[in-house]
Coordinates of C-alpha atoms and ligand atoms in Angstrom, one line a residue:
X1 CA 14.8 12.3 92.1
X2 CA 15.3 15.6 92.4
X3 CA 13.7 18.2 90.0
X4 CA 16.0 19.2 87.9
X5 CA 16.4 15.4 86.6
X6 CA 13.3 14.8 86.0
X7 CA 12.5 18.2 83.2
X8 CA 16.4 16.2 81.8
X9 CA 14.3 13.1 81.6
X10 CA 11.0 14.5 80.6
X11 CA 12.3 16.8 77.5
X12 CA 14.3 13.2 77.3
X13 CA 11.1 11.3 76.5
X14 CA 10.1 14.4 74.8
X15 CA 13.1 15.0 71.7
X16 CA 12.7 11.2 71.5
X17 CA 9.4 11.0 70.5
X18 CA 9.8 13.9 68.6
X19 CA 12.5 11.6 67.0
X20 CA 10.1 8.6 66.6
X21 CA 7.6 11.5 64.2
X22 CA 10.6 12.4 62.3
X23 CA 12.1 9.1 61.0
X24 CA 8.1 7.9 61.5
X25 CA 8.7 5.6 64.2
X26 CA 10.5 2.7 62.2
X27 CA 9.0 1.3 58.7
X28 CA 5.4 2.4 57.5
X29 CA 7.1 6.8 57.0
X30 CA 9.7 5.9 55.6
X31 CA 8.5 3.1 53.4
X32 CA 6.8 5.9 51.8
X33 CA 9.8 8.3 51.8
X34 CA 11.4 5.2 50.3
X35 CA 9.0 4.3 47.3
X36 CA 8.3 8.5 47.3
X37 CA 12.3 9.3 46.0
X38 CA 12.6 5.9 44.3
X39 CA 9.5 7.3 41.8
X40 CA 10.9 11.0 41.8
X41 CA 11.9 12.6 38.9
X42 CA 11.7 16.5 38.9
X43 CA 10.0 18.6 36.7
X44 CA 13.3 18.7 33.5
X45 CA 14.3 15.3 33.8
X46 CA 13.6 12.3 32.1
X47 CA 12.8 8.7 32.6
X48 CA 15.4 6.0 32.7
X49 CA 13.7 3.8 30.6
X50 CA 10.3 3.6 28.5
X51 CA 8.6 1.0 29.2
X52 CA 5.8 -0.1 26.2
X53 CA 2.5 -1.6 27.4
X54 CA 0.0 -3.0 25.4
X55 CA -3.0 -1.5 25.5
X56 CA -5.6 -3.9 25.5
X57 CA -8.6 -3.2 23.4
X58 CA -8.0 0.1 23.6
X59 CA -5.9 -1.4 20.5
X60 CA -2.5 0.4 20.9
X61 CA 0.1 0.7 22.5
X62 CA 0.9 3.2 25.7
X63 CA 4.4 4.6 26.9
X64 CA 5.3 5.4 30.0
X65 CA 8.4 6.4 31.8
X66 CA 9.8 4.8 34.2
X67 CA 9.9 5.1 37.8
X68 CA 8.2 8.1 37.5
X69 CA 4.9 5.6 35.5
X70 CA 4.7 9.1 34.3
X71 CA 2.0 9.1 30.3
X72 CA 4.1 9.7 27.8
X73 CA 2.3 8.8 24.9
X74 CA -0.4 6.0 22.9
X75 CA 1.3 4.7 19.8
X76 CA -2.3 4.4 17.7
X77 CA -1.8 0.8 16.0
X78 CA -4.8 -1.1 15.3
X79 CA -7.6 1.9 16.3
X80 CA -8.4 5.1 14.2
X81 CA -7.7 8.3 17.1
X82 CA -8.4 11.9 15.5
X83 CA -5.5 13.4 18.3
X84 CA -2.8 12.3 15.9
X85 CA -4.5 12.4 13.0
X86 CA -3.7 8.8 12.8
X87 CA -6.3 6.7 10.5
X88 CA -8.9 9.1 11.1
X89 CA -9.9 9.3 7.6
X90 CA -10.5 8.2 4.3
X91 CA -7.0 9.0 2.4
X92 CA -5.5 8.0 5.1
X93 CA -3.7 4.6 3.6
X94 CA -3.5 3.5 7.4
X95 CA -7.3 3.0 7.6
X96 CA -7.4 1.1 4.5
X97 CA -4.2 -1.3 5.6
X98 CA -6.6 -1.4 9.3
X99 CA -10.1 -2.0 7.1
X100 CA -8.8 -4.3 4.6
X101 CA -6.7 -6.3 7.2
X102 CA -9.4 -7.2 9.4
X103 CA -11.5 -3.6 10.6
X104 CA -11.2 -0.2 12.5
X105 CA -10.3 -1.6 16.4
X106 CA -7.8 -4.3 18.5
X107 CA -7.3 -6.5 21.1
X108 CA -3.3 -6.3 21.5
X109 CA -1.2 -8.6 24.1
X110 CA 1.4 -9.0 24.0
X111 CA 5.1 -5.8 23.2
X112 CA 8.2 -7.8 21.6
X113 CA 11.0 -5.9 20.9
X114 CA 13.2 -6.8 18.2
X115 CA 16.8 -8.0 19.8
X116 CA 20.3 -7.5 18.7
X117 CA 22.6 -11.0 19.9
X118 CA 19.7 -11.2 23.1
X119 CA 19.9 -7.3 24.3
X120 CA 17.1 -5.0 22.7
X121 CA 18.4 -2.3 19.8
X122 CA 16.1 0.1 19.7
X123 CA 14.3 -0.3 15.9
X124 CA 11.1 -2.1 16.4
X125 CA 8.1 -3.3 18.0
X126 CA 6.4 -5.5 17.7
X127 CA 2.9 -6.0 18.9
X128 CA -0.6 -8.6 18.2
X129 CA -4.4 -8.0 17.5
X130 CA -6.2 -10.7 19.4
X131 CA -9.0 -10.9 17.4
X132 CA -8.4 -10.0 13.6
X133 CA -5.2 -12.0 13.7
X134 CA -3.0 -9.0 13.3
X135 CA 0.3 -8.2 13.3
X136 CA 1.6 -5.1 13.2
X137 CA 5.1 -3.1 13.6
X138 CA 6.0 -0.1 15.5
X139 CA 8.9 1.7 13.7
X140 CA 11.0 3.1 17.2
X141 CA 12.6 6.4 15.4
X142 CA 8.7 7.7 15.0
X143 CA 7.0 5.7 17.5
X144 CA 4.7 5.3 14.1
X145 CA 3.2 1.9 13.5
X146 CA 4.2 1.3 10.2
X147 CA 3.4 -2.7 9.1
X148 CA 0.4 -4.1 9.7
X149 CA -0.4 -7.3 8.8
X150 CA -3.2 -10.1 7.9
X151 CA -1.7 -13.4 9.6
X152 CA -3.4 -16.3 7.3
X153 CA -4.8 -19.7 8.5
X154 CA -4.4 -19.1 12.2
X155 CA -7.9 -17.4 14.2
X156 CA -7.7 -15.7 18.0
X157 CA -2.9 -14.5 17.6
X158 CA -2.8 -14.8 20.9
X159 CA 0.6 -15.0 22.5
X160 CA 4.2 -14.0 20.1
X161 CA 8.1 -13.6 20.6
X162 CA 10.8 -11.9 18.8
X163 CA 12.7 -14.9 18.4
X164 CA 16.5 -14.5 20.3
X165 CA 19.1 -13.8 19.9
X166 CA 18.8 -11.5 16.9
X167 CA 15.0 -11.8 16.0
X168 CA 15.0 -13.8 13.0
X169 CA 11.0 -14.2 13.4
X170 CA 7.9 -13.3 15.3
X171 CA 6.4 -16.1 16.7
X172 CA 2.6 -15.6 16.6
X173 CA 0.1 -18.4 18.1
X174 CA -3.2 -19.3 16.5
X175 CA -5.3 -19.0 20.0
X176 CA -8.4 -20.2 18.5
X177 CA -8.9 -23.5 16.5
X178 CA -9.6 -23.9 12.9
X179 CA -10.6 -26.5 11.2
X180 CA -7.9 -28.0 9.2
X181 CA -8.9 -27.7 6.2
X182 CA -10.9 -24.7 7.0
X183 CA -13.6 -26.5 6.1
X184 CA -16.5 -26.0 8.8
X185 CA -18.2 -29.0 7.3
X186 CA -15.2 -30.8 7.8
X187 CA -15.8 -32.7 11.3
X188 CA -12.5 -33.8 12.3
X189 CA -11.0 -32.0 15.9
X190 CA -9.7 -28.5 15.4
X191 CA -6.2 -27.1 15.1
X192 CA -4.1 -24.8 15.2
X193 CA -1.0 -23.4 13.8
X194 CA 2.3 -21.3 14.6
X195 CA 2.6 -19.0 12.0
X196 CA 6.2 -17.3 11.5
X197 CA 6.9 -13.9 9.6
X198 CA 10.0 -12.4 9.0
X199 CA 11.1 -9.4 10.5
X200 CA 11.4 -6.6 7.5
X201 CA 9.8 -7.7 5.4
X202 CA 6.4 -8.9 7.6
X203 CA 6.5 -12.3 5.4
X204 CA 4.4 -15.1 6.5
X205 CA 7.1 -17.6 6.0
X206 CA 6.0 -21.0 7.2
X207 CA 3.4 -21.7 10.2
X208 CA 3.0 -25.2 12.1
X209 CA 0.2 -27.3 12.4
X210 CA -0.3 -28.2 16.5
X211 CA -2.8 -30.5 17.5
X212 CA -4.9 -28.6 20.3
X213 CA -4.4 -24.3 20.5
X214 CA -2.0 -22.7 21.6
X215 CA -1.7 -19.8 23.7
X216 CA 1.7 -18.0 25.3
X217 CA 4.8 -17.5 23.0
X218 CA 8.7 -17.4 23.9
X219 CA 11.6 -18.2 21.6
X220 CA 15.3 -20.2 23.5
X221 CA 18.0 -17.5 23.8
X222 CA 19.7 -20.2 21.0
X223 CA 17.3 -19.6 17.8
X224 CA 17.3 -23.2 17.8
X225 CA 13.1 -23.3 19.4
X226 CA 9.9 -21.5 19.9
X227 CA 7.8 -23.0 23.5
X228 CA 4.1 -22.5 23.5
X229 CA 1.7 -23.8 25.7
X230 CA -1.1 -25.7 24.9
X231 CA -4.2 -25.2 27.7
X232 CA -6.7 -27.7 24.6
X233 CA -3.9 -30.3 24.5
X234 CA -8.1 -32.2 25.1
X235 CA -9.1 -30.4 21.2
X236 CA -13.2 -29.3 22.9
X237 CA -15.3 -27.1 22.2
X238 CA -16.7 -25.5 24.8
X239 CA -15.1 -25.1 28.2
X240 CA -15.9 -28.2 30.0
X241 CA -13.7 -29.9 27.0
X242 CA -11.0 -27.9 27.9
X243 CA -10.4 -28.7 30.9
X244 CA -10.8 -32.5 30.2
X245 CA -7.0 -33.8 30.1
X246 CA -5.0 -33.9 34.0
X247 CA -2.6 -32.3 31.8
X248 CA -1.7 -30.1 28.2
X249 CA 1.7 -29.1 26.5
X250 CA 4.7 -26.6 26.1
X251 CA 4.9 -27.3 22.2
X252 CA 8.3 -27.0 21.1
X253 CA 9.7 -26.4 18.2
X254 CA 12.6 -26.5 16.3
X255 CA 12.6 -23.8 13.7
X256 CA 15.6 -24.8 11.8
X257 CA 14.2 -27.6 11.1
X258 CA 11.1 -26.3 10.2
X259 CA 12.9 -23.0 8.7
X260 CA 14.9 -26.1 6.4
X261 CA 11.6 -28.6 6.1
X262 CA 9.2 -25.2 4.6
X263 CA 11.9 -24.0 1.7
X264 CA 12.6 -27.5 0.9
X265 CA 8.7 -27.3 -0.3
X266 CA 7.3 -30.2 3.2
X267 CA 4.7 -28.4 4.1
X268 CA 0.5 -27.8 2.3
X269 CA 0.4 -23.9 1.1
X270 CA -3.2 -22.5 2.4
X271 CA -2.8 -18.4 1.3
X272 CA -0.3 -18.7 0.1
X273 CA 1.8 -19.9 3.6
X274 CA 3.6 -23.3 3.8
X275 CA 2.0 -25.5 6.1
X276 CA 4.5 -27.9 8.0
X277 CA 2.2 -30.8 8.9
X278 CA 4.0 -33.0 12.3
X279 CA 3.4 -36.4 11.2
X280 CA 5.4 -35.6 8.3
X281 CA 7.8 -33.9 9.7
X282 CA 9.2 -35.3 12.2
X283 CA 11.0 -33.1 15.3
X284 CA 10.2 -29.6 14.2
X285 CA 7.0 -30.9 16.8
X286 CA 7.9 -31.4 20.2
X287 CA 4.4 -31.9 23.2
X288 CA 6.3 -31.9 26.5
X289 CA 3.0 -32.5 28.5
X290 CA 2.3 -30.3 30.8
X291 CA -0.1 -29.2 34.2
X292 CA -3.8 -29.0 32.3
X293 CA -4.0 -25.5 31.0
X294 CA -1.0 -24.1 31.6
X295 CA -0.8 -20.1 30.8
X296 CA 2.5 -17.9 31.1
X297 CA 5.6 -19.7 28.7
X298 CA 9.1 -17.9 29.7
X299 CA 13.0 -18.2 28.9
X300 CA 15.6 -17.6 31.4
X301 CA 17.0 -15.1 30.9
X302 CA 20.4 -17.7 30.6
X303 CA 18.7 -19.6 28.9
X304 CA 18.7 -23.0 30.8
X305 CA 15.5 -22.8 30.8
X306 CA 11.7 -22.4 30.2
X307 CA 9.2 -22.1 32.6
X308 CA 5.7 -22.5 31.6
X309 CA 3.1 -21.3 34.5
X310 CA 0.5 -23.5 35.8
X311 CA -2.7 -21.5 35.9
X312 CA -5.3 -24.2 37.5
X313 CA -1.9 -25.2 38.6
X314 CA 0.0 -23.7 42.0
X315 CA 2.3 -25.2 40.2
X316 CA 5.5 -24.1 37.8
X317 CA 7.0 -26.3 35.5
X318 CA 10.5 -25.8 34.8
X319 CA 11.4 -27.3 31.9
X320 CA 15.2 -28.5 29.9
X321 CA 15.6 -25.8 27.1
X322 CA 18.4 -28.4 25.8
X323 CA 16.9 -31.7 26.4
X324 CA 12.7 -31.0 26.9
X325 CA 12.6 -32.5 30.2
X326 CA 10.8 -31.3 33.2
X327 CA 13.7 -30.6 36.0
X328 CA 11.2 -29.2 38.2
X329 CA 7.7 -28.6 39.4
X330 CA 7.3 -25.7 42.0
X331 CA 4.5 -24.9 44.2
X332 CA 4.1 -20.9 43.3
X333 CA 0.8 -20.4 45.1
X334 CA -2.2 -19.9 43.5
X335 CA -3.2 -18.9 39.2
X336 CA 0.2 -18.5 38.8
X337 CA 0.6 -16.5 34.8
X338 CA 3.3 -15.6 33.6
X339 CA 6.7 -15.2 35.1
X340 CA 9.9 -12.5 34.7
X341 CA 13.3 -12.3 35.6
X342 CA 16.3 -10.1 37.8
X343 CA 19.5 -12.5 36.0
X344 CA 20.1 -12.9 40.0
X345 CA 18.9 -16.0 39.1
X346 CA 15.4 -15.0 41.1
X347 CA 11.6 -16.0 38.9
X348 CA 9.1 -13.4 40.1
X349 CA 4.9 -15.7 39.2
X350 CA 2.5 -13.8 38.7
X351 CA -0.7 -15.2 40.7
X352 CA -4.0 -14.5 39.3
X353 CA -5.9 -15.6 42.6
X354 CA -4.0 -14.8 45.0
X355 CA -3.1 -11.6 43.9
X356 CA 0.5 -11.5 44.4
X357 CA 3.7 -11.8 43.0
X358 CA 6.3 -14.6 44.2
X359 CA 10.7 -14.5 44.1
X360 CA 11.7 -18.2 44.0
X361 CA 14.8 -18.8 43.1
X362 CA 14.9 -21.4 40.3
X363 CA 18.4 -24.1 40.8
X364 CA 17.1 -24.1 44.9
X365 CA 14.1 -25.5 43.0
X366 CA 15.8 -27.2 40.1
X367 CA 17.9 -29.0 43.2
X368 CA 14.9 -29.5 44.8
X369 CA 15.6 -27.4 48.2
X370 CA 13.0 -26.3 49.9
X371 CA 14.1 -22.8 50.6
X372 CA 13.1 -22.2 47.0
X373 CA 10.7 -19.2 47.9
X374 CA 12.4 -15.6 49.0
X375 CA 9.9 -13.6 48.8
X376 CA 5.8 -12.8 48.3
X377 CA 3.6 -9.1 47.7
X378 CA 0.5 -8.1 47.7
X379 CA -0.8 -6.3 44.6
X380 CA -4.1 -4.7 44.2
X381 CA -6.0 -6.5 42.1
X382 CA -6.3 -10.1 39.9
X383 CA -2.8 -9.2 38.9
X384 CA -2.3 -10.8 34.6
X385 CA 0.9 -11.0 33.3
X386 CA 4.5 -8.8 35.5
X387 CA 7.4 -7.6 33.1
X388 CA 11.0 -6.6 35.0
X389 CA 13.2 -4.4 33.0
X390 CA 14.9 -6.5 30.2
X391 CA 13.6 -9.3 32.3
X392 CA 12.8 -10.5 27.6
X393 CA 15.9 -10.6 27.2
X394 CA 19.6 -12.3 27.0
X395 CA 20.1 -8.3 30.5
X396 CA 17.5 -7.9 33.1
X397 CA 18.3 -4.9 35.1
X398 CA 16.9 -7.0 38.0
X399 CA 16.0 -3.1 39.3
X400 CA 12.0 -2.6 38.5
X401 CA 9.3 -4.9 38.6
X402 CA 6.1 -3.9 37.1
X403 CA 2.4 -5.9 38.1
X404 CA -0.5 -5.1 34.6
X405 CA -3.8 -5.6 37.5
X406 CA -6.5 -7.1 36.4
X407 CA -8.6 -4.6 38.6
X408 CA -8.4 -1.6 40.5
X409 CA -11.1 -2.3 43.1
X410 CA -10.8 1.1 45.3
X411 CA -7.3 1.8 44.4
X412 CA -8.8 5.5 42.6
X413 CA -11.5 7.8 43.2
X414 CA -15.2 5.9 41.8
X415 CA -14.9 6.7 38.0
X416 CA -18.8 4.9 38.1
X417 CA -18.9 1.0 37.7
X418 CA -15.9 1.1 34.9
X419 CA -12.9 1.2 37.0
X420 CA -9.2 2.2 35.5
X421 CA -7.0 -0.7 35.1
X422 CA -4.3 -0.6 37.4
X423 CA -0.4 -0.9 37.6
X424 CA 1.8 -0.9 39.9
X425 CA 5.5 -0.3 40.6
X426 CA 7.4 -3.0 41.7
X427 CA 11.5 -2.2 43.1
X428 CA 13.6 -5.7 43.2
X429 CA 17.0 -4.8 43.5
X430 CA 16.5 -6.2 46.7
X431 CA 16.0 -9.7 48.9
X432 CA 13.2 -8.4 49.7
X433 CA 10.7 -6.9 47.4
X434 CA 9.1 -3.4 47.7
X435 CA 6.1 -1.7 46.5
X436 CA 7.3 1.7 44.7
X437 CA 4.1 3.6 42.9
X438 CA 1.0 2.4 41.5
X439 CA -1.2 4.8 38.2
X440 CA -3.9 3.7 35.7
X441 CA -4.3 3.8 32.2
X442 CA -7.2 3.4 29.9
X443 CA -8.4 -0.2 29.3
X444 CA -6.1 -2.5 29.7
X445 CA -2.7 -3.9 29.1
X446 CA -2.1 -6.6 28.9
X447 CA 1.8 -7.4 29.0
X448 CA 4.5 -4.6 28.6
X449 CA 8.2 -4.5 27.7
X450 CA 10.9 -2.3 29.5
X451 CA 13.7 -0.3 27.3
X452 CA 16.6 1.7 28.6
X453 CA 16.6 6.2 27.9
X454 CA 20.0 5.7 26.8
X455 CA 20.0 3.4 23.9
X456 CA 16.8 4.5 22.6
X457 CA 16.6 8.0 23.1
X458 CA 19.9 9.1 21.2
X459 CA 17.2 7.5 18.0
X460 CA 13.7 9.0 17.9
X461 CA 13.2 11.5 15.5
X462 CA 11.9 14.7 16.2
X463 CA 11.1 15.5 12.7
X464 CA 9.7 13.6 9.9
X465 CA 11.9 13.7 6.1
X466 CA 9.2 15.5 4.3
X467 CA 8.2 12.4 2.2
X468 CA 8.3 11.9 -1.6
X469 CA 5.2 13.4 -1.9
X470 CA 5.4 16.3 0.7
X471 CA 4.1 20.0 -0.6
X472 CA 7.1 21.6 -0.3
X473 CA 6.9 25.9 0.6
X474 CA 6.3 28.3 -2.7
X475 CA 4.3 25.4 -4.6
X476 CA 0.8 25.2 -2.6
X477 CA -1.7 25.0 -5.0
X478 CA -5.5 25.0 -6.2
X479 CA -6.1 22.2 -8.5
X480 CA -8.8 20.8 -10.8
X481 CA -8.0 17.3 -11.6
X482 CA -11.7 17.1 -13.1
X483 CA -15.1 17.8 -13.5
X484 CA -15.8 17.1 -10.3
X485 CA -12.8 16.9 -8.6
X486 CA -10.0 19.6 -6.9
X487 CA -6.5 19.4 -5.1
X488 CA -5.5 21.0 -2.8
X489 CA -1.5 21.1 -2.3
X490 CA -1.2 23.5 1.6
X491 CA 1.1 23.7 3.3
X492 CA 1.8 25.2 7.3
X493 CA 3.9 26.9 9.0
X494 CA 3.6 29.0 12.1
X495 CA 0.6 30.9 11.9
X496 CA -0.3 30.6 8.8
X497 CA -2.0 28.4 5.9
X498 CA -1.2 28.3 2.9
X499 CA -3.9 29.3 0.7
X500 CA -6.0 31.1 3.3
X501 CA -8.3 30.7 0.7
X502 CA -9.7 28.7 -1.9
X503 CA -13.3 27.5 -4.0
X504 CA -14.7 25.6 -5.1
X505 CA -18.4 23.7 -6.1
X506 CA -20.9 22.2 -4.4
X507 CA -20.6 18.6 -5.5
X508 CA -17.3 18.5 -5.8
X509 CA -14.6 16.2 -4.0
X510 CA -11.7 17.6 -2.8
X511 CA -8.4 16.5 -1.5
X512 CA -6.2 17.9 0.6
X513 CA -2.9 17.0 0.6
X514 CA -1.2 18.7 3.6
X515 CA 2.3 19.9 5.0
X516 CA 3.8 20.6 7.9
X517 CA 6.9 22.6 7.5
X518 CA 8.0 22.7 10.1
X519 CA 12.2 21.7 10.4
X520 CA 12.0 22.9 15.0
X521 CA 10.5 19.6 17.1
X522 CA 7.7 20.0 18.5
X523 CA 6.3 22.7 16.2
X524 CA 2.8 20.6 15.5
X525 CA -0.3 21.7 13.6
X526 CA -3.7 20.3 13.2
X527 CA -6.1 20.9 11.3
X528 CA -9.8 20.8 11.7
X529 CA -12.6 21.4 9.7
X530 CA -16.2 21.8 10.3
X531 CA -19.3 20.4 9.1
X532 CA -16.9 17.6 7.1
X533 CA -15.9 15.3 9.4
X534 CA -12.4 16.4 9.6
X535 CA -9.3 16.4 11.9
X536 CA -5.8 16.3 11.3
X537 CA -2.3 16.4 13.5
X538 CA 0.5 17.0 11.5
X539 CA 4.4 16.6 13.6
X540 CA 6.8 18.1 11.6
X541 CA 7.3 17.3 8.5
X542 CA 4.7 15.5 8.1
X543 CA 2.4 15.0 5.3
X544 CA -0.8 13.7 4.9
X545 CA -4.0 13.5 2.0
X546 CA -7.5 13.0 2.9
X547 CA -10.6 13.3 0.9
X548 CA -13.6 14.5 1.6
X549 CA -16.6 16.0 -0.4
X550 CA -17.1 20.0 -0.6
X551 CA -20.7 19.5 1.3
X552 CA -23.4 22.2 1.7
X553 CA -23.3 25.7 0.2
X554 CA -20.6 28.2 2.9
X555 CA -17.7 28.7 4.0
X556 CA -15.9 26.8 6.0
X557 CA -12.8 27.5 8.1
X558 CA -10.4 25.3 8.1
X559 CA -8.4 25.9 11.9
X560 CA -5.3 24.8 13.9
X561 CA -6.3 22.6 16.8
X562 CA -2.6 21.9 18.0
X563 CA -1.7 25.4 20.5
X564 CA 1.4 26.2 18.2
X565 CA 2.6 30.0 19.1
X566 CA 0.8 33.5 20.1
X567 CA -1.9 33.7 16.8
X568 CA -2.7 30.0 17.1
X569 CA -5.2 31.3 17.1
X570 CA -6.2 33.7 14.0
X571 CA -4.5 30.2 12.0
X572 CA -6.8 29.1 9.8
X573 CA -8.3 30.1 5.9
X574 CA -11.4 29.7 4.5
X575 CA -13.3 27.1 1.7
X576 CA -15.6 28.4 -0.5
X577 CA -18.3 25.9 -1.5
X578 CA -20.4 27.7 -4.3
X579 CA -24.0 26.2 -4.5
X580 CA -23.6 23.8 -8.1
X581 CA -25.7 26.1 -10.4
X582 CA -24.2 29.2 -9.1
X583 CA -22.7 31.9 -12.2
X584 CA -19.2 33.3 -10.1
X585 CA -16.5 31.9 -11.6
X586 CA -14.3 30.6 -9.5
X587 CA -11.4 33.0 -9.6
X588 CA -8.0 30.2 -9.2
X589 CA -6.7 30.5 -6.2
X590 CA -2.8 30.8 -8.0
X591 CA -3.0 28.6 -11.0
X592 CA -1.8 24.8 -10.8
X593 CA 1.2 25.3 -10.5
X594 CA 3.8 22.9 -10.5
X595 CA 4.2 21.0 -7.1
X596 CA 6.9 18.6 -5.9
X597 CA 6.2 15.3 -5.8
X598 CA 4.0 13.6 -8.8
X599 CA 1.1 11.5 -7.1
X600 CA -1.2 13.6 -5.9
X601 CA -3.3 11.0 -2.8
X602 CA -0.3 9.8 -2.1
X603 CA -0.1 9.9 1.5
X604 CA 2.8 9.5 4.0
X605 CA 3.9 11.2 7.6
X606 CA 7.8 10.5 5.8
X607 CA 7.9 7.0 8.2
X608 CA 8.7 4.1 6.6
X609 CA 5.4 4.2 3.7
Ligands
LIG1 CU1 -1.3 -14.1 30.5 CU2 -2.6 -12.4 26.4 CU3 -0.9 -12.2 27.4 CU4 -3.4 -10.7 29.2 S1 -2.8 -12.5 28.4 S2 -2.6 -11.4 31.3
LIG2 CU1 -0.6 25.0 14.2 CU2 -2.2 26.2 16.2
LIG3 CA1 -6.5 -28.4 28.9

């Protein structure tokens, strides 16, 4: 070999090595670039989907953009949030509603989107509070919780589902069994109920008794059945008692029949709600035996099957939604919890113990074909729910799947013993699943629903319509409404409060009715009052009312907490509290004026009050 050809060979080798470096020697680097490109949304561009994640014990809903995995906002629901001026202060009707229905915290598990013709319509999102048996409705035009109701006769409101295809009811499952007649002295085994809630009025129309307990819910796509997993058919009162039987059940409730029987007065009314007893209402409840202690229950997008995930059994049970007969029990892996769909005939089941998502072909499993398992992918770690885009609707998109993992362990920088929750976004558009990204959240998302940005974004309002109680610009006032009561009707706009000062007396109760009269989007003003435990945020158009005690004599600056303009720091005013025995006459800040609206102290944000 001459020197020239040796040189050429060496050059060729060097070139190949360099080339292989560039393309990343095949898999690792290309997989990374593929994933990075898939989740990259350039600054200024928007995500393709909204994902609504239940906030678990944060009592809220997290809104995440997909595929970028960026947290866009949190919707506080069952827990007050000062940053959003939500339910924190006395006088806020949402706070009172929370107190009246069970408390200032919640445990949210399952978001459910309203449907028209089996697809999401972008009107409402419902979310449960397991701990205090509540159901909340979030208006998606304002991203605000507008109704919160307590579900009577039921403890542990766990699984919820919208009745497909047209949101006739919201189904709410009672997980924690109770004495059937509510009497603790009754020695009879405990039972639970499934509640059916009317979506517009949020009234509980009827409930159906189930022997045992009820866990997760879904409905058939034709409005006929609700399906709930029952893991305590034993009616045991401790863990040992709940795992005695080899089989528990999926409870199928015939919704039209139950509604008819309830309307005919065949229920026993308790706390204002008719409860249907299965023994007196044949055909309303069917218990389908499935392997012991099942968890998730999910209806396929075509409505043909309902799939119960085994949890303690390594199987999924496939049930025909018309005959209510079991048609397959495929083995999928250890700890199957929940199942979702891509609309191409595949099911994706979360495996809690295996820390995996398993993809399997439904018809192959039903036919008994041995090769029904299509793919598996590892997740980090101990996955609970998983949800594909549109997976709970009749039209899944088949592009992305979110794994909601229970543990993050080494996924992120250590931040003390309390680690964040971990979600992972997986590409399901091809035969093989591909891991794209992971993102942390505060505790603890259980489930998620997605809605296309193209559908929802145009419906979202950016300014509140001024409510009946709004204070109009030019109609601000400070009114003494009683010997020890003052109402301040105030407006705010860049970069001033009107009035910017007023005087009250020690011992007074001060009611602030505040309106942000901005009409431009994103012009939020805050209202914080030092030493009075008061901080509000008012988006444009919003009105909020709060009541505080005037407190000790002194000068108190109220100020804006949301950076709004170059004069944001100057956006402040004084509440001057005169001593009780002060002889100084308090000057009227513009004597009582005619303020728009009639009832001082009836607050509203403008959304659905
Ligand atoms: Cu499986 Cu409450 Cu839906 Cu959590 S539940 S995982
Ligand atoms: Cu208004 Cu800052
Ligand atoms: Ca059991």
